Short mmCIF file of C-alpha atoms in Angstrom, two decimals:
data_model
loop_
_atom_site.label_atom_id
_atom_site.label_comp_id
_atom_site.label_asym_id
_atom_site.label_seq_id
_atom_site.Cartn_x
_atom_site.Cartn_y
_atom_site.Cartn_z
CA MET A 19 -19.27 -28.37 82.15
CA PRO A 20 -15.79 -28.49 83.74
CA GLY A 21 -13.87 -25.25 83.42
CA ALA A 22 -16.91 -23.27 82.31
CA TYR A 23 -17.34 -21.37 85.56
CA GLY A 24 -15.24 -19.04 87.68
CA SER A 25 -12.11 -17.05 86.88
CA GLU A 26 -10.01 -18.09 83.92
CA ILE A 27 -6.57 -19.03 85.28
CA MET A 28 -4.13 -19.24 82.39
CA ARG A 29 -1.66 -22.12 82.28
CA GLU A 30 0.93 -23.08 79.70
CA GLY A 31 -0.75 -24.20 76.51
CA GLN A 32 -4.22 -23.10 77.60
CA ARG A 33 -6.38 -21.27 75.10
CA TYR A 34 -8.13 -18.04 76.01
CA ARG A 35 -11.88 -17.93 76.41
CA LEU A 36 -13.02 -15.77 73.50
CA SER A 37 -16.80 -15.90 73.66
CA PHE A 38 -17.49 -12.35 74.87
CA THR A 39 -19.31 -11.32 71.71
CA VAL A 40 -22.55 -10.57 73.60
CA GLY A 41 -23.60 -7.25 74.97
CA GLY A 42 -20.73 -5.24 76.44
CA LEU A 43 -20.74 -4.81 80.23
CA LEU A 44 -24.22 -6.28 80.96
CA ALA A 45 -24.52 -4.42 84.27
CA PRO A 46 -28.35 -4.18 84.47
CA GLN A 47 -28.67 -7.84 83.54
CA GLY A 48 -26.01 -8.82 86.06
CA ARG A 49 -27.83 -7.01 88.84
CA ILE A 50 -31.13 -8.70 87.96
CA LEU A 51 -29.64 -12.20 87.96
CA ALA A 52 -27.61 -11.50 91.09
CA SER A 53 -30.82 -10.48 92.84
CA LEU A 54 -32.55 -13.63 91.61
CA PHE A 55 -29.72 -15.78 92.94
CA MET A 56 -29.80 -14.13 96.35
CA ALA A 57 -33.61 -14.29 96.50
CA ASP A 58 -33.33 -17.98 95.68
CA GLY A 59 -31.26 -18.47 98.80
CA GLY A 60 -27.81 -18.28 97.21
CA SER A 61 -25.95 -20.41 99.67
CA SER A 62 -25.70 -20.46 103.42
CA GLY A 63 -22.09 -19.37 103.15
CA ASP A 64 -21.15 -21.87 105.83
CA LEU A 65 -19.33 -24.16 103.43
CA HIS A 66 -17.57 -21.51 101.39
CA ALA A 67 -14.67 -19.22 102.23
CA PRO A 68 -15.59 -15.52 102.09
CA GLY A 69 -13.27 -14.95 99.14
CA ALA A 70 -14.34 -18.03 97.19
CA GLU A 71 -15.98 -17.49 93.83
CA LEU A 72 -19.49 -18.71 93.17
CA GLY A 73 -18.40 -20.98 90.34
CA GLU A 74 -21.00 -23.43 89.11
CA ARG A 75 -23.39 -22.70 92.01
CA ILE A 76 -24.70 -19.67 90.11
CA ALA A 77 -25.97 -21.96 87.34
CA CYS A 78 -28.75 -23.18 89.63
CA ILE A 79 -30.94 -20.24 88.56
CA ARG A 80 -30.27 -20.54 84.83
CA GLN A 81 -33.44 -22.36 83.84
CA ARG A 82 -35.59 -20.28 86.16
CA ALA A 83 -34.21 -17.08 84.65
CA ILE A 84 -34.86 -18.34 81.12
CA ASP A 85 -38.35 -19.67 81.81
CA GLY A 86 -39.33 -16.50 83.66
CA ASP A 87 -37.81 -14.23 81.00
CA VAL A 88 -36.50 -12.07 83.84
CA LEU A 89 -34.27 -10.13 81.43
CA ALA A 90 -37.28 -9.32 79.20
CA ILE A 91 -35.60 -10.36 75.95
CA ARG A 92 -37.84 -10.76 72.93
CA THR A 93 -36.71 -14.10 71.50
CA HIS A 94 -36.07 -17.34 73.34
CA ALA A 95 -32.71 -17.97 71.65
CA ALA A 96 -31.42 -14.50 72.53
CA ASN A 97 -32.70 -14.89 76.08
CA VAL A 98 -30.83 -18.18 76.49
CA ARG A 99 -27.60 -16.65 75.16
CA MET A 100 -27.85 -13.61 77.40
CA VAL A 101 -28.65 -15.55 80.58
CA ARG A 102 -25.81 -17.97 79.89
CA GLU A 103 -23.32 -15.15 79.30
CA VAL A 104 -24.30 -13.15 82.38
CA LEU A 105 -24.19 -16.20 84.65
CA LYS A 106 -20.75 -17.16 83.38
CA ARG A 107 -19.44 -13.73 84.36
CA LEU A 108 -21.21 -13.73 87.73
CA SER A 109 -19.59 -17.09 88.47
CA ALA A 110 -16.25 -15.28 88.87
CA LEU A 111 -17.54 -13.11 91.73
CA THR A 112 -17.47 -14.02 95.40
CA GLU A 113 -20.69 -14.33 97.34
CA ARG A 114 -19.93 -11.09 99.18
CA GLU A 115 -19.42 -9.30 95.87
CA LEU A 116 -22.63 -10.77 94.51
CA ARG A 117 -24.62 -9.71 97.58
CA TYR A 118 -23.37 -6.16 97.14
CA LEU A 119 -24.22 -6.23 93.43
CA ALA A 120 -27.76 -7.41 94.23
CA ALA A 121 -28.42 -4.99 97.10
CA ALA A 122 -31.03 -2.33 96.34
CA GLY A 123 -28.93 0.47 97.85
CA THR A 124 -25.74 -0.23 95.92
CA PRO A 125 -24.81 2.71 93.65
CA MET A 126 -25.00 1.85 89.96
CA ASP A 127 -21.38 2.94 89.49
CA ASP A 128 -20.30 0.20 91.90
CA CYS A 129 -22.53 -2.32 90.09
CA ARG A 130 -20.81 -1.42 86.84
CA ALA A 131 -17.41 -1.79 88.49
CA LEU A 132 -18.35 -5.26 89.74
CA MET A 133 -19.52 -6.35 86.30
CA TRP A 134 -16.25 -5.08 84.80
CA LEU A 135 -14.41 -7.06 87.47
CA ALA A 136 -16.49 -10.14 86.61
CA MET A 137 -15.67 -9.75 82.92
CA CYS A 138 -11.96 -9.36 83.65
CA ARG A 139 -11.85 -12.43 85.88
CA TYR A 140 -13.90 -14.67 83.63
CA TYR A 141 -12.10 -13.66 80.44
CA ALA A 142 -8.37 -13.60 81.12
CA ILE A 143 -7.64 -11.78 77.87
CA VAL A 144 -9.85 -8.89 79.03
CA GLY A 145 -8.26 -8.85 82.47
CA GLU A 146 -4.77 -8.83 81.01
CA PHE A 147 -5.67 -5.96 78.70
CA ALA A 148 -7.09 -4.03 81.67
CA ASP A 149 -3.96 -4.62 83.73
CA GLU A 150 -1.25 -4.38 81.08
CA VAL A 151 -2.68 -1.63 78.87
CA LEU A 152 -5.59 0.26 80.45
CA ARG A 153 -4.10 0.68 83.92
CA ASP A 154 -0.50 0.94 82.75
CA ARG A 155 -1.34 3.79 80.42
CA TYR A 156 -3.18 5.56 83.23
CA LEU A 157 -0.24 5.13 85.63
CA MET A 158 2.18 6.44 82.98
CA GLY A 159 0.07 9.55 82.53
CA MET A 160 -1.06 8.72 79.00
CA PRO A 161 -4.43 10.34 78.31
CA THR A 162 -6.14 7.72 76.16
CA VAL A 163 -6.44 4.06 75.31
CA THR A 164 -7.21 3.34 71.67
CA ARG A 165 -8.30 0.49 69.47
CA GLY A 166 -4.79 0.53 68.05
CA ASP A 167 -3.47 -0.16 71.56
CA HIS A 168 -5.80 -3.15 71.74
CA ASP A 169 -4.68 -4.44 68.34
CA ARG A 170 -1.01 -4.24 69.37
CA PHE A 171 -1.81 -6.02 72.63
CA ILE A 172 -3.57 -8.86 70.78
CA LEU A 173 -0.72 -9.11 68.27
CA ALA A 174 1.80 -9.49 71.08
CA LYS A 175 -0.31 -12.13 72.83
CA SER A 176 -0.79 -14.08 69.60
CA MET A 177 2.89 -15.07 69.66
CA TRP A 178 2.00 -17.51 72.45
CA HIS A 179 -1.69 -18.01 71.68
CA PRO A 180 -2.45 -19.25 68.16
CA GLU A 181 -6.17 -19.04 68.87
CA LEU A 182 -5.81 -15.25 68.59
CA GLU A 183 -4.21 -15.60 65.16
CA GLU A 184 -7.06 -17.86 64.11
CA LEU A 185 -9.72 -15.22 64.74
CA SER A 186 -11.43 -13.90 61.64
CA PRO A 187 -11.20 -10.12 61.18
CA ALA A 188 -14.93 -9.86 61.87
CA THR A 189 -14.71 -11.79 65.15
CA ALA A 190 -11.60 -9.92 66.26
CA GLY A 191 -13.37 -6.64 65.57
CA LYS A 192 -16.44 -7.76 67.50
CA LEU A 193 -14.36 -8.76 70.53
CA ARG A 194 -12.49 -5.44 70.46
CA SER A 195 -15.73 -3.49 70.12
CA ASN A 196 -17.24 -5.29 73.10
CA VAL A 197 -14.20 -4.59 75.28
CA PHE A 198 -14.39 -0.88 74.46
CA LYS A 199 -18.16 -0.87 74.87
CA ALA A 200 -17.76 -2.45 78.32
CA MET A 201 -15.04 0.01 79.33
CA GLY A 202 -17.21 2.92 78.23
CA GLU A 203 -20.25 1.61 80.09
CA ALA A 204 -18.11 1.03 83.20
CA GLY A 205 -16.96 4.65 83.10
CA LEU A 206 -13.30 3.74 82.57
CA VAL A 207 -12.94 5.60 79.28
CA GLU A 208 -14.86 8.25 77.38
CA LYS A 209 -17.00 6.48 74.81
CA THR A 210 -16.26 9.04 72.11
CA ASP A 211 -12.47 9.36 72.16
CA GLY A 212 -11.02 6.79 74.59
CA THR A 213 -9.92 9.34 77.18
CA LEU A 214 -9.01 7.50 80.37
CA LEU A 215 -11.23 8.21 83.38
CA PRO A 216 -9.94 7.40 86.87
CA SER A 217 -12.12 4.93 88.75
CA LEU A 218 -13.82 6.23 91.88
CA LEU A 219 -14.80 3.05 93.68
CA GLY A 220 -17.19 3.49 96.57
CA ALA A 221 -15.90 2.87 100.09
CA PRO A 222 -18.03 -0.28 100.62
CA LEU A 223 -16.83 -1.79 97.34
CA THR A 224 -13.22 -0.87 98.09
CA ALA A 225 -13.49 -2.67 101.43
CA ILE A 226 -14.93 -5.76 99.72
CA LEU A 227 -12.16 -5.84 97.12
CA GLU A 228 -9.48 -5.58 99.81
CA CYS A 229 -10.07 -9.31 100.32
CA ARG A 230 -8.64 -9.84 96.84
CA PRO A 231 -6.40 -6.81 96.23
CA GLU A 232 -5.32 -8.06 92.80
CA SER A 233 -8.78 -6.91 91.68
CA PHE A 234 -7.66 -3.28 91.75
CA ALA A 235 -5.29 -3.96 88.83
CA TYR A 236 -8.27 -3.97 86.46
CA PHE A 237 -9.10 -0.31 87.08
CA PRO A 238 -7.39 2.97 86.15
CA ILE A 239 -6.40 3.89 89.69
CA ARG A 240 -3.15 4.59 91.50
CA GLU A 241 -1.36 1.92 93.48
CA HIS A 242 -3.69 0.67 96.17
#
């Protein structure tokens, strides 16, 4: 499906993707499917620039992941939803990032950071919140990020994006909860009170992200 894969690049009049109602960060699931993709051959890399995102290529393992129930999800419908969601997010990573995510020796903290990066790239509204609120508050020395901060951010964005105004209270609450769940699982905030936690990206991951330095804007870290 055109436009369903890779980073969401916002243009005038474009509506935000707002389907992140599943699961939070999905780091364990992301690592499993990344490993499956690499074991399946991934790609030779010869035809793709090192910084190019996987895009629709990642979808090649979708049916295999579902049929094999590699995520060990009880019902078929839930399995399909989860595989689809994880693959959409992985599509926004580069092959080098995906290889690092799949590698057995990669620290879990770096895997979580990569899945946060994938979520921020695939869902522009999440990436903008990370850049404009999460990181800004950290740089300004503010100790927390709250659900009220998120509500104010969404309200401001809704002036240009009517799809945000059209969200039901239940859906808006679910989206907000999943953003905070993902941030907590990624170790960016304390799960209990929203205290900001500086990101400590591993040296190998930092070197990988140097290829796309805008990626650092999604984390509570000082200017890189």
